[in-house]
Tab-separated table of C-alpha atoms and ligand atoms in Angstrom:
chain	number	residue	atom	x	y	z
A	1	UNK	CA	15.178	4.714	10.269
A	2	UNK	CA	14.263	1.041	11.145
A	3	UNK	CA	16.525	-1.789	9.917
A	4	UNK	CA	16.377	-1.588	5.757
A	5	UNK	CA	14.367	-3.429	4.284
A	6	UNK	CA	14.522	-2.473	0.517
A	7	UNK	CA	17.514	-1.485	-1.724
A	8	UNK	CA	15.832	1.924	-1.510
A	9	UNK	CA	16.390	1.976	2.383
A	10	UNK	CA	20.287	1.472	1.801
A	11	UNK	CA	20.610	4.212	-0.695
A	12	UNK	CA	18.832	6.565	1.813
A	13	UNK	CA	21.228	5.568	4.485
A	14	UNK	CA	24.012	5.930	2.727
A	15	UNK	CA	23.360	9.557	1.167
A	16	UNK	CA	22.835	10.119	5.305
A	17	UNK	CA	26.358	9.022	6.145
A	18	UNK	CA	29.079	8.850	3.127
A	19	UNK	CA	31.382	12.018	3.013
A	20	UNK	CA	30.617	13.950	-0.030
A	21	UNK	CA	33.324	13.655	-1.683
A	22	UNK	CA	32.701	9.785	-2.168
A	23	UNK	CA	28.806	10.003	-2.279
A	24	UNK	CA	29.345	11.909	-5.226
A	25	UNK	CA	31.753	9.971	-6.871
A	26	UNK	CA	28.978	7.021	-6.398
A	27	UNK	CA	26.048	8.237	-7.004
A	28	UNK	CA	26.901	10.656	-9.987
A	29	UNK	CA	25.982	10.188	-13.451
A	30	UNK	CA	27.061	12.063	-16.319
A	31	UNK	CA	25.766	15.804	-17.748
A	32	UNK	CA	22.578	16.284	-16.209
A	33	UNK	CA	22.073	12.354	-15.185
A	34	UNK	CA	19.186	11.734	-17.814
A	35	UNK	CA	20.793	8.200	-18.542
A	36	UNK	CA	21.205	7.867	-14.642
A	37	UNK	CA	17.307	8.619	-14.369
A	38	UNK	CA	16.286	6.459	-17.210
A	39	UNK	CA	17.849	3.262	-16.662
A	40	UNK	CA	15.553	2.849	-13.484
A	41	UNK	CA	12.709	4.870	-15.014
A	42	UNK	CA	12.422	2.246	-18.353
A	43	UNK	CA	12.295	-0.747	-16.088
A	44	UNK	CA	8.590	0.938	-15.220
A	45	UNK	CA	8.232	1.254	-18.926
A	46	UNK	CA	7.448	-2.140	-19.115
A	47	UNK	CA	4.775	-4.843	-17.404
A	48	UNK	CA	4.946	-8.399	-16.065
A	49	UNK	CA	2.195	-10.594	-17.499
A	50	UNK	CA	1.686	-12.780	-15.362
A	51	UNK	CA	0.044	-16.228	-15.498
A	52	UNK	CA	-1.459	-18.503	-12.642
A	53	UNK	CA	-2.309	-21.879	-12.160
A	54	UNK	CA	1.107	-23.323	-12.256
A	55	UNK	CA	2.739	-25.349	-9.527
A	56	UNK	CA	5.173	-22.965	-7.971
A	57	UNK	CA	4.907	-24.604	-4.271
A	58	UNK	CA	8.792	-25.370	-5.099
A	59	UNK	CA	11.493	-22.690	-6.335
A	60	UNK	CA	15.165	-22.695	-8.373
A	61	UNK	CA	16.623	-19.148	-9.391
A	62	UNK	CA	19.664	-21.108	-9.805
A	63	UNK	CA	21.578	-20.126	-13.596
A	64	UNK	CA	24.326	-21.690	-15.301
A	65	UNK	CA	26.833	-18.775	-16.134
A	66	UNK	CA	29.807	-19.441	-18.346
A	67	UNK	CA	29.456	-23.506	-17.223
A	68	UNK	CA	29.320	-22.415	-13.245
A	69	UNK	CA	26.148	-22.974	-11.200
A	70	UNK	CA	25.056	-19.806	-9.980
A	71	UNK	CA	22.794	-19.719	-6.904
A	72	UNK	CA	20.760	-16.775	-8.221
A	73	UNK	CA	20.847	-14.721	-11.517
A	74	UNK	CA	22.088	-11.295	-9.459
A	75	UNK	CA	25.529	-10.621	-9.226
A	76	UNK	CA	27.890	-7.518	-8.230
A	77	UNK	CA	28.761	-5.070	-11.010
A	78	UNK	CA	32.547	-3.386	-10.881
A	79	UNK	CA	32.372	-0.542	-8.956
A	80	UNK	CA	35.765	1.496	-7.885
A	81	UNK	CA	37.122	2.634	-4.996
A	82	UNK	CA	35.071	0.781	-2.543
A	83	UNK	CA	37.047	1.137	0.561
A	84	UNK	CA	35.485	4.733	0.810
A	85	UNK	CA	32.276	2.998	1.768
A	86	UNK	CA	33.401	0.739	4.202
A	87	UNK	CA	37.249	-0.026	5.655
A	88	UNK	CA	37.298	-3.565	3.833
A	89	UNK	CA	35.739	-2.555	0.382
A	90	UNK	CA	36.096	-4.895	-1.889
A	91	UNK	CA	37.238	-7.810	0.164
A	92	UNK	CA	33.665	-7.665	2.106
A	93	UNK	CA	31.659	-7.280	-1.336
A	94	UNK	CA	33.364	-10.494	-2.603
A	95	UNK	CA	32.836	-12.429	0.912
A	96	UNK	CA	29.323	-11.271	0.717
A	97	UNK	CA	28.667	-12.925	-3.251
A	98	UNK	CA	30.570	-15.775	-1.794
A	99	UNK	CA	28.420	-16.458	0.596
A	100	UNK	CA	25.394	-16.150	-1.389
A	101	UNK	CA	27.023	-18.139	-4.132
A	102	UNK	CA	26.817	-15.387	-6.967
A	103	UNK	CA	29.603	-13.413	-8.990
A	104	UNK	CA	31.540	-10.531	-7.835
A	105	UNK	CA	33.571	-8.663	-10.441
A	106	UNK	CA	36.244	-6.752	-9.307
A	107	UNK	CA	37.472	-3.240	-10.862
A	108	UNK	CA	40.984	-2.703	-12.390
A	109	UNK	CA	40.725	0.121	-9.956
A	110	UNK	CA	40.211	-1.479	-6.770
A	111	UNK	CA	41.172	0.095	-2.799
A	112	UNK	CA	41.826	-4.024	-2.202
A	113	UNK	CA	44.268	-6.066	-4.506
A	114	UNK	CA	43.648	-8.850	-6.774
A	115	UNK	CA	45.477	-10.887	-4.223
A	116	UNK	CA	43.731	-9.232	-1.033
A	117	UNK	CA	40.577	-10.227	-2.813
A	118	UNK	CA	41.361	-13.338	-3.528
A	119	UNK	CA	42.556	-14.736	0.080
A	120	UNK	CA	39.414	-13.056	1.515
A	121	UNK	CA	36.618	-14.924	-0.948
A	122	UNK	CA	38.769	-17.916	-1.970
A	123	UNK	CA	35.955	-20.106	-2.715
A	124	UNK	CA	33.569	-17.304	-4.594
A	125	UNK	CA	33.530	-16.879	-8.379
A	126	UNK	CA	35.432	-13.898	-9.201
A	127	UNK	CA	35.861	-12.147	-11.966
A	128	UNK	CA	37.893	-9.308	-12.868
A	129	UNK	CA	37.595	-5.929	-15.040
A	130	UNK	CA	39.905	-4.802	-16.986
A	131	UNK	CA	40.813	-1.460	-18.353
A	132	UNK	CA	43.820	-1.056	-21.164
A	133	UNK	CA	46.419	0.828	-20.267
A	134	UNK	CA	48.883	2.633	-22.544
A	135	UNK	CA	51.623	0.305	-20.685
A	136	UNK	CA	50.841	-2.691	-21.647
A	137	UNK	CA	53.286	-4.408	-19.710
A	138	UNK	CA	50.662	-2.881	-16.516
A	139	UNK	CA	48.224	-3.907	-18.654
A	140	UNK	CA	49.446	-8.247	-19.084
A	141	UNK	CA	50.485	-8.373	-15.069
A	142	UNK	CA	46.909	-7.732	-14.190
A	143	UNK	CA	45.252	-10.172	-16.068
A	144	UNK	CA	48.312	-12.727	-15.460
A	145	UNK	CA	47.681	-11.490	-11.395
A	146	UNK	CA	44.123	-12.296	-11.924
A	147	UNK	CA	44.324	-15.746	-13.495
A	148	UNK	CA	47.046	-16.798	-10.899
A	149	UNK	CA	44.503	-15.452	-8.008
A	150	UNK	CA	41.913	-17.530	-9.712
A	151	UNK	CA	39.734	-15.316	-11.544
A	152	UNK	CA	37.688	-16.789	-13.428
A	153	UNK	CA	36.685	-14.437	-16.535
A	154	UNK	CA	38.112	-11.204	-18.415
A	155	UNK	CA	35.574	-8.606	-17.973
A	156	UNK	CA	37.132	-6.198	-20.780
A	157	UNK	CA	35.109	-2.807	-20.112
A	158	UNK	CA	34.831	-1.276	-23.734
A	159	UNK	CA	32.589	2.190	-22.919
A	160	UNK	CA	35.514	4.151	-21.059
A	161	UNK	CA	38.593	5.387	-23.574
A	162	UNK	CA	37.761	8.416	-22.057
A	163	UNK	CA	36.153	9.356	-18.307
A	164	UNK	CA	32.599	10.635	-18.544
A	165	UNK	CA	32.043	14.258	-17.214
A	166	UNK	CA	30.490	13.818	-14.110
A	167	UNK	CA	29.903	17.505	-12.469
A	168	UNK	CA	29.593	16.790	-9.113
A	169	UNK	CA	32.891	15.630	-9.203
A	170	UNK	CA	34.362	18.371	-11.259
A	171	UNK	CA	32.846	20.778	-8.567
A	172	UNK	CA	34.309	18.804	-5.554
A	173	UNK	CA	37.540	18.296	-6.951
A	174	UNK	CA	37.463	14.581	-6.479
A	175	UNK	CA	40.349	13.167	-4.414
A	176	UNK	CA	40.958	9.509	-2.982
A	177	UNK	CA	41.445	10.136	0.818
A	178	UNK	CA	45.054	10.159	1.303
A	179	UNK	CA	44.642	6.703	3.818
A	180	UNK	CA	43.494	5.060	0.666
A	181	UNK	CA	45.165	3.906	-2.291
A	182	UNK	CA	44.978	2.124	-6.126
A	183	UNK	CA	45.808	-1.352	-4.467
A	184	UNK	CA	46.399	-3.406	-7.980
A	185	UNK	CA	49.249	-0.744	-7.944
A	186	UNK	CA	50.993	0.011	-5.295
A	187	UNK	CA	54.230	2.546	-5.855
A	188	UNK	CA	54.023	2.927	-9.543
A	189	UNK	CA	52.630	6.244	-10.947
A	190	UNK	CA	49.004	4.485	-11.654
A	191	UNK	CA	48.276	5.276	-7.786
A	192	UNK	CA	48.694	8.911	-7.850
A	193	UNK	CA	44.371	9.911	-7.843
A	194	UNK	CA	45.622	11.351	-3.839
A	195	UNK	CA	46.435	14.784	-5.239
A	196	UNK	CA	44.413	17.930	-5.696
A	197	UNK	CA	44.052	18.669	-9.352
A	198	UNK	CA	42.166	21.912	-10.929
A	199	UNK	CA	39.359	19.664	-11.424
A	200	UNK	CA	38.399	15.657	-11.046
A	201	UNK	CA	42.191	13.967	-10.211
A	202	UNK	CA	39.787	10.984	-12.374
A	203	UNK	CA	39.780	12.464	-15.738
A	204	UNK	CA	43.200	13.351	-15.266
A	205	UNK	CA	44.047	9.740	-14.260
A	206	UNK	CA	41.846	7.818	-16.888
A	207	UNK	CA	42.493	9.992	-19.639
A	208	UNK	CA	46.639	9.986	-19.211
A	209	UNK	CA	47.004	6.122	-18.662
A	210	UNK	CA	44.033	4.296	-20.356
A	211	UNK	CA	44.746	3.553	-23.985
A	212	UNK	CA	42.515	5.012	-26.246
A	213	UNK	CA	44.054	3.708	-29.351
A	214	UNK	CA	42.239	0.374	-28.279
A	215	UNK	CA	39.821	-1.569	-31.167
A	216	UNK	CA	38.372	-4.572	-32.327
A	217	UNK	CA	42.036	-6.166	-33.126
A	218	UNK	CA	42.674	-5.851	-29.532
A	219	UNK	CA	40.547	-8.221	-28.642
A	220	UNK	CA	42.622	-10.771	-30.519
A	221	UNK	CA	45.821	-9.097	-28.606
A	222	UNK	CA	43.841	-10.016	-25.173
A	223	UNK	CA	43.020	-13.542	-26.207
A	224	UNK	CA	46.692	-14.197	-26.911
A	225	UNK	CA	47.706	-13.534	-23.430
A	226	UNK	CA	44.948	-15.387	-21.340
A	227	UNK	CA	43.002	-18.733	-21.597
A	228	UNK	CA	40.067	-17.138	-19.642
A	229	UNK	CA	36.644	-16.052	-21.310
A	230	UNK	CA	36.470	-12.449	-22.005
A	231	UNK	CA	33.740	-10.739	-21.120
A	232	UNK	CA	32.962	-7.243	-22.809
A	233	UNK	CA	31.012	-4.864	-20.617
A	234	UNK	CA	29.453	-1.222	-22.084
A	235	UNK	CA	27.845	-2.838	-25.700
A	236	UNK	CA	24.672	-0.699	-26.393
A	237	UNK	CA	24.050	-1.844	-29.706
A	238	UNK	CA	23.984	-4.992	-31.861
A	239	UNK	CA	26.490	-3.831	-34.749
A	240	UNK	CA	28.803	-3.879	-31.358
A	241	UNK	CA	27.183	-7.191	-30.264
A	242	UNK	CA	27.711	-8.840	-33.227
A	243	UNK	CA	31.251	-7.879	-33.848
A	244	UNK	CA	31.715	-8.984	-30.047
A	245	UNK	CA	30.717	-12.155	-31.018
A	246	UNK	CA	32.367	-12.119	-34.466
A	247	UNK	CA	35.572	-11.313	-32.309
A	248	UNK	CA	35.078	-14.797	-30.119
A	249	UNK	CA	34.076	-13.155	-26.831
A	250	UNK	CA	32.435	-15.329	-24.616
A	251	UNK	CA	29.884	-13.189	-23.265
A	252	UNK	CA	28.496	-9.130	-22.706
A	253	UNK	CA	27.405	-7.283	-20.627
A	254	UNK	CA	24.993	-4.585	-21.561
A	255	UNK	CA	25.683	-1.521	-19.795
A	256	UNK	CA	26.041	2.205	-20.375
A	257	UNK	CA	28.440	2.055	-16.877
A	258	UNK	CA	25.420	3.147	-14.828
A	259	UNK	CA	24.578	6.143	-16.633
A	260	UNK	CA	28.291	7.732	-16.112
A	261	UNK	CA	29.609	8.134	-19.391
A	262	UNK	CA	27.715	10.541	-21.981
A	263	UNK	CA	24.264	11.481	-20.658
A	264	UNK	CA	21.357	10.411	-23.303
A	265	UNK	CA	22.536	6.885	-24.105
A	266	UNK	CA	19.684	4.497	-23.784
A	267	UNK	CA	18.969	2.911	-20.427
A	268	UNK	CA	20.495	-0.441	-20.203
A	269	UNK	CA	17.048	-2.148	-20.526
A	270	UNK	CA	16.101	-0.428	-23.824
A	271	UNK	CA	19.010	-1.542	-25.222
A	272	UNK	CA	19.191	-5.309	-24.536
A	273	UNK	CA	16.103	-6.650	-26.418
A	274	UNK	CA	17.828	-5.284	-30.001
A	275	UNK	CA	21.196	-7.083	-28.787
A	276	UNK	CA	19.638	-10.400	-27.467
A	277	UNK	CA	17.931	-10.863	-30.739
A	278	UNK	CA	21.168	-10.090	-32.924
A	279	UNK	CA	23.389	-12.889	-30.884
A	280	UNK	CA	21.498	-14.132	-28.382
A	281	UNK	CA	22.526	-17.907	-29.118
A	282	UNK	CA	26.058	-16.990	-29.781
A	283	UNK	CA	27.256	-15.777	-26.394
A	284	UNK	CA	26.154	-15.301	-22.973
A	285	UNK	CA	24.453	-11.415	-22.657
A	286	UNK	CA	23.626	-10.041	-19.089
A	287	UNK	CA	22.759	-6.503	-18.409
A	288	UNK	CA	23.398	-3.962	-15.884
A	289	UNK	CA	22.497	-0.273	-14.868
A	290	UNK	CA	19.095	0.844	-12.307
A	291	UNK	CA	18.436	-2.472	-11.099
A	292	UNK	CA	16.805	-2.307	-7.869
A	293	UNK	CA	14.007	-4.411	-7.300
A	294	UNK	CA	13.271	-8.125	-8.001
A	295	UNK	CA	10.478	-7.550	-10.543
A	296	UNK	CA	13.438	-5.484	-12.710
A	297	UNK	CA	15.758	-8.733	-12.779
A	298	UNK	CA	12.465	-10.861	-14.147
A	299	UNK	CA	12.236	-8.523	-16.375
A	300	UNK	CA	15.271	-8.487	-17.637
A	301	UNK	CA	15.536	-12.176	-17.909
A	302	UNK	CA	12.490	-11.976	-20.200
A	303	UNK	CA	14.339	-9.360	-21.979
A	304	UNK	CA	16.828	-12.336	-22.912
A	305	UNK	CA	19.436	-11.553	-20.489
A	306	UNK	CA	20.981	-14.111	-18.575
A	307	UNK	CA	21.980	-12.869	-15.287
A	308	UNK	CA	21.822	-9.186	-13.886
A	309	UNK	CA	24.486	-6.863	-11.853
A	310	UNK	CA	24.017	-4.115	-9.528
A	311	UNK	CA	26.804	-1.800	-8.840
A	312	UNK	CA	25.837	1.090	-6.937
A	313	UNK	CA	23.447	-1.168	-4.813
A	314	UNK	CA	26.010	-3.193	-2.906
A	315	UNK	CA	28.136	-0.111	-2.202
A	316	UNK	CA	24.651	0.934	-0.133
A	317	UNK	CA	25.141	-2.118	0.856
A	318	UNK	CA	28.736	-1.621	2.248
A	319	UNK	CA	28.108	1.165	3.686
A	320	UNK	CA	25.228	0.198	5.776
A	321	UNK	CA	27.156	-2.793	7.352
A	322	UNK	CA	30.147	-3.974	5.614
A	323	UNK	CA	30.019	-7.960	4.145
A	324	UNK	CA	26.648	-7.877	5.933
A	325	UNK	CA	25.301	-5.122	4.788
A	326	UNK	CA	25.884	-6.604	0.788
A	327	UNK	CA	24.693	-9.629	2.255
A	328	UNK	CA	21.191	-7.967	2.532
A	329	UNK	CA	21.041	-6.416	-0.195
A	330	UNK	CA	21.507	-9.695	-2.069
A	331	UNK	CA	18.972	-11.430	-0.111
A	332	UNK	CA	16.249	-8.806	-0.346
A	333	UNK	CA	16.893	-9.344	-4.467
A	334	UNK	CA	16.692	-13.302	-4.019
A	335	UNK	CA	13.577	-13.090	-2.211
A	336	UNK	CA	12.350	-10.410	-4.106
A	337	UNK	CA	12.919	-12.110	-7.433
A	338	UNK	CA	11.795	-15.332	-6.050
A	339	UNK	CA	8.420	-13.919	-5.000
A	340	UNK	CA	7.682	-12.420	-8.373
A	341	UNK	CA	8.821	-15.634	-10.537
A	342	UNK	CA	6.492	-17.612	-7.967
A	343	UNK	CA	3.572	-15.211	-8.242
A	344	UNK	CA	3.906	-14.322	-11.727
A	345	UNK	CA	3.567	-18.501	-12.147
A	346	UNK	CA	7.040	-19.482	-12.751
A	347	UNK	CA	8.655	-21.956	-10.381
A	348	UNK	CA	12.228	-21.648	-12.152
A	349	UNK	CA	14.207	-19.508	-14.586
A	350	UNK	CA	13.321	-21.474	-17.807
A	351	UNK	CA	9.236	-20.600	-17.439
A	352	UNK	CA	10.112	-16.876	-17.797
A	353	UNK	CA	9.258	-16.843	-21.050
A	354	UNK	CA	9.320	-12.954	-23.677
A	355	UNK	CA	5.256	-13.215	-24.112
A	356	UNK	CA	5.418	-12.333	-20.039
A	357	UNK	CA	6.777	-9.245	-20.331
A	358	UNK	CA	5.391	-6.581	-22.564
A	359	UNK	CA	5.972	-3.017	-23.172
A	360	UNK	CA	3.052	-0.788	-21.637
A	361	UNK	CA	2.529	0.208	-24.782
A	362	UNK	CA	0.946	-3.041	-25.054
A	363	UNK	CA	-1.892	-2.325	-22.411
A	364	UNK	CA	-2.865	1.154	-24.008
A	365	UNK	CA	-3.372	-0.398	-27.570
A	366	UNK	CA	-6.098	-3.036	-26.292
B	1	LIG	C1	31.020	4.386	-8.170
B	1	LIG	C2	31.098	3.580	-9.435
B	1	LIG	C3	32.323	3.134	-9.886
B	1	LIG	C4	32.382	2.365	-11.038
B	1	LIG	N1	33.592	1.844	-11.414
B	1	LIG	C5	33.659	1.039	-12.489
B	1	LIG	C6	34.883	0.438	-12.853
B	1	LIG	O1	35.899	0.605	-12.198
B	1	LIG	N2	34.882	-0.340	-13.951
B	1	LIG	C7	33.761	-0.550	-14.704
B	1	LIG	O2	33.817	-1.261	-15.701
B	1	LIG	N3	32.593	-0.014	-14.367
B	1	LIG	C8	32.503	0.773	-13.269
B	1	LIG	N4	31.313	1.297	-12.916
B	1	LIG	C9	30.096	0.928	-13.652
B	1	LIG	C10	29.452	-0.324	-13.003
B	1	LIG	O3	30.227	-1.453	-13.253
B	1	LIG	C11	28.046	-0.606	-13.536
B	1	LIG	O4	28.076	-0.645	-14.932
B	1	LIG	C12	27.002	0.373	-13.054
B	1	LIG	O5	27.251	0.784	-11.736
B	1	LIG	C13	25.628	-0.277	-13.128
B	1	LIG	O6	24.640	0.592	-12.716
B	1	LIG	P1	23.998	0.607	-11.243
B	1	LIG	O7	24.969	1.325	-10.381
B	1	LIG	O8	22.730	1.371	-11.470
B	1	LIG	O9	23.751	-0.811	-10.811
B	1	LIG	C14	31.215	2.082	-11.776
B	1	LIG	C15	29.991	2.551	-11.319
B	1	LIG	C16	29.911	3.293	-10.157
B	1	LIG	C17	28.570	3.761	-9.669
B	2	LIG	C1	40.853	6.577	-11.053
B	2	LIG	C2	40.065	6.539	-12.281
B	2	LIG	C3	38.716	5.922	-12.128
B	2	LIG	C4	38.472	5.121	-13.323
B	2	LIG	C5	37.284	4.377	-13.518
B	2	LIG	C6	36.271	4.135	-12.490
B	2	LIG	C7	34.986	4.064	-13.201
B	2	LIG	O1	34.839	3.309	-14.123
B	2	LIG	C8	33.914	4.943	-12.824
B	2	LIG	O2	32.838	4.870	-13.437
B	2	LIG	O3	34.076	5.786	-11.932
């Protein structure tokens, strides 16, 4: 293969090199991967209408995201474990959005610490995901390690009491390699994903420690013990989007975790026009799940979201070539995205306006 020169190009090298045991783990959805399928398929479902004649000789993709200037409106969903890709995981994936002045979030269940993280992308707006756990004493010294690290948001994921049944991983008997560990953790019994179980050492691990008690009161619980915004991450409807707002979030993301949880929820994309219109003005609502492609993150910004993440993508991305490797991917999304604003006669974020994207419904009525 030639150097890669889509996102499409990374995911082919990386099913070429990654172990299985970790290729799985990324690229699995849940059941029989329907949702996986369908949050890229439903981007097709709908068409840019484009319009011409508009002075686009000059470009901004720039976005203001919870007050910060962002330099483009793709940043880098939570993903896990991401030292299996590449031997500095996370640390290179938030060097990367550093240096292309975008958002990395960082999972609760990281192979690189808070604090690893941190010293590596000191300058890079970083926010970090949180899952409850039972112990909530584990639970307060992450997000107090997080703000002290300068983090600047609570991503609170809400679509995961439980771990989704992901087969491939059932069948491979998913392990962490033993030179890896649950950095955020080191020595307590939240690290212990090393061992051979009967089945997926991850169900065994998310469904024994995360709290599953956790509701809509907890949000006030969370509030009390941080001053940053809280984020929540997996809403799919807007009964959920409204209480989110109703609760004081400060912003969602719409997600169905990349297709990993129960197989048939709607694709991210399907679900974000119903949410937008329910509390669009109220908080900040991005989307993630089968973005790929420029045209997708117009589309979705038409859709009414503000910003976009890609999770699988960047860990393509890592595995290809480390911090540069991510770095690639996110320029191949900036200059994808900027050619179809430009083209499609926008020259910055605020032209993209909902009459320029259409279902294709629309087309086969005329
Ligand atoms: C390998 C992998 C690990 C993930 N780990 C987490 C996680 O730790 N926390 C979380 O909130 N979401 C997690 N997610 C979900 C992502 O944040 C995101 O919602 C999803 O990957 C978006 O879909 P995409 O991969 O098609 O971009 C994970 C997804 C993948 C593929
Ligand atoms: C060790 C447990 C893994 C928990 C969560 C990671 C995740 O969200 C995923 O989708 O995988």
């Amino acid at each position: 293969m030639g150097e890669p020169i889509c996102i499409k190009d990374f995911e082919e090298f990386a099913y070429k090199t990654l172990p299985r045991n970790a290729l799985d783990y990324y690229r699995s959805g849940a059941g029989q991967q329907e949702t996986l399928a369908n949050n890229k398929r439903a981007y097709s479902n709908y068409r840019i209408r484009p319009r011409c004649l508009r002075n686009v000789a000059e470009t901004d993709i720039s976005v203001t995201v919870q007050g910060e200037h962002v330099s483009m409106p793709v940043g880098i969903s939570p993903t896990a474990m991401q030292r299996m890709a590449h031997p500095d995981g996370e640390c290179a994936n938030a060097k990367a959005a550093q240096d292309m002045g975008t958002i990395f979030i960082l999972s609760t269940i990281s192979t690189s610490s808070i604090e690893e993280v941190a010293e590596a992308a000191p300058r890079g707006i970083k926010w970090f995901q949180l899952y409850i756990y039972r112990d909530r004493e584990v639970t307060r010294q992450l997000v107090s390690r997080a703000e002290h690290a300068g983090f600047r948001a609570l991503v609170l994921t809400v679509d995961a009491p439980f771990f989704g049944l992901r087969l491939a991983d059932i069948r491979n008997k998913f392990v962490l390699p033993p030179h890896l560990k649950l950095a955020n953790f080191q020595g307590t019994k939240s690290t212990d994903i090393n061992k051979s179980k009967a089945g997926s050492s991850l169900n065994d691990y998310v469904n024994s420690l995360f709290d599953q008690t956790i509701e809509w009161k907890d949000i006030a619980w969370l509030k009390s013990i941080t001053k940053l915004p809280i984020i929540l991450k997996g809403i799919l409807n807007f009964e959920d989007a409204i209480m989110a707002a109703d609760a004081g979030v400060s912003g969602i993301i719409v997600s169905n975790h990349g297709g990993r949880q129960v197989d048939t929820w709607p694709a991210s994309i399907e679900a974000l026009p119903e949410i937008v219109k329910a509390v669009g003005d109220r908080v900040e609502v991005y989307v993630d799940g089968g973005v790929t492609q420029g045209t997708d993150v117009f589309k979705a910004l038409a859709l009414g979201a503000k910003m976009v993440f890609m999770g699988r993508p960047a860990l393509w991305g890592l595995t290809y070539a480390g911090e540069a490797g991510v770095k690639k991917i996110l320029n191949i999304m900036k200059r994808e995205f900027e050619s179809t604003l430009a083209i499609s006669g926008c020259a910055r974020i605020s032209d993209i306006t909902p009459s320029m994207v259409v279902h294709k419904s629309y087309y086969a009525k005329l």
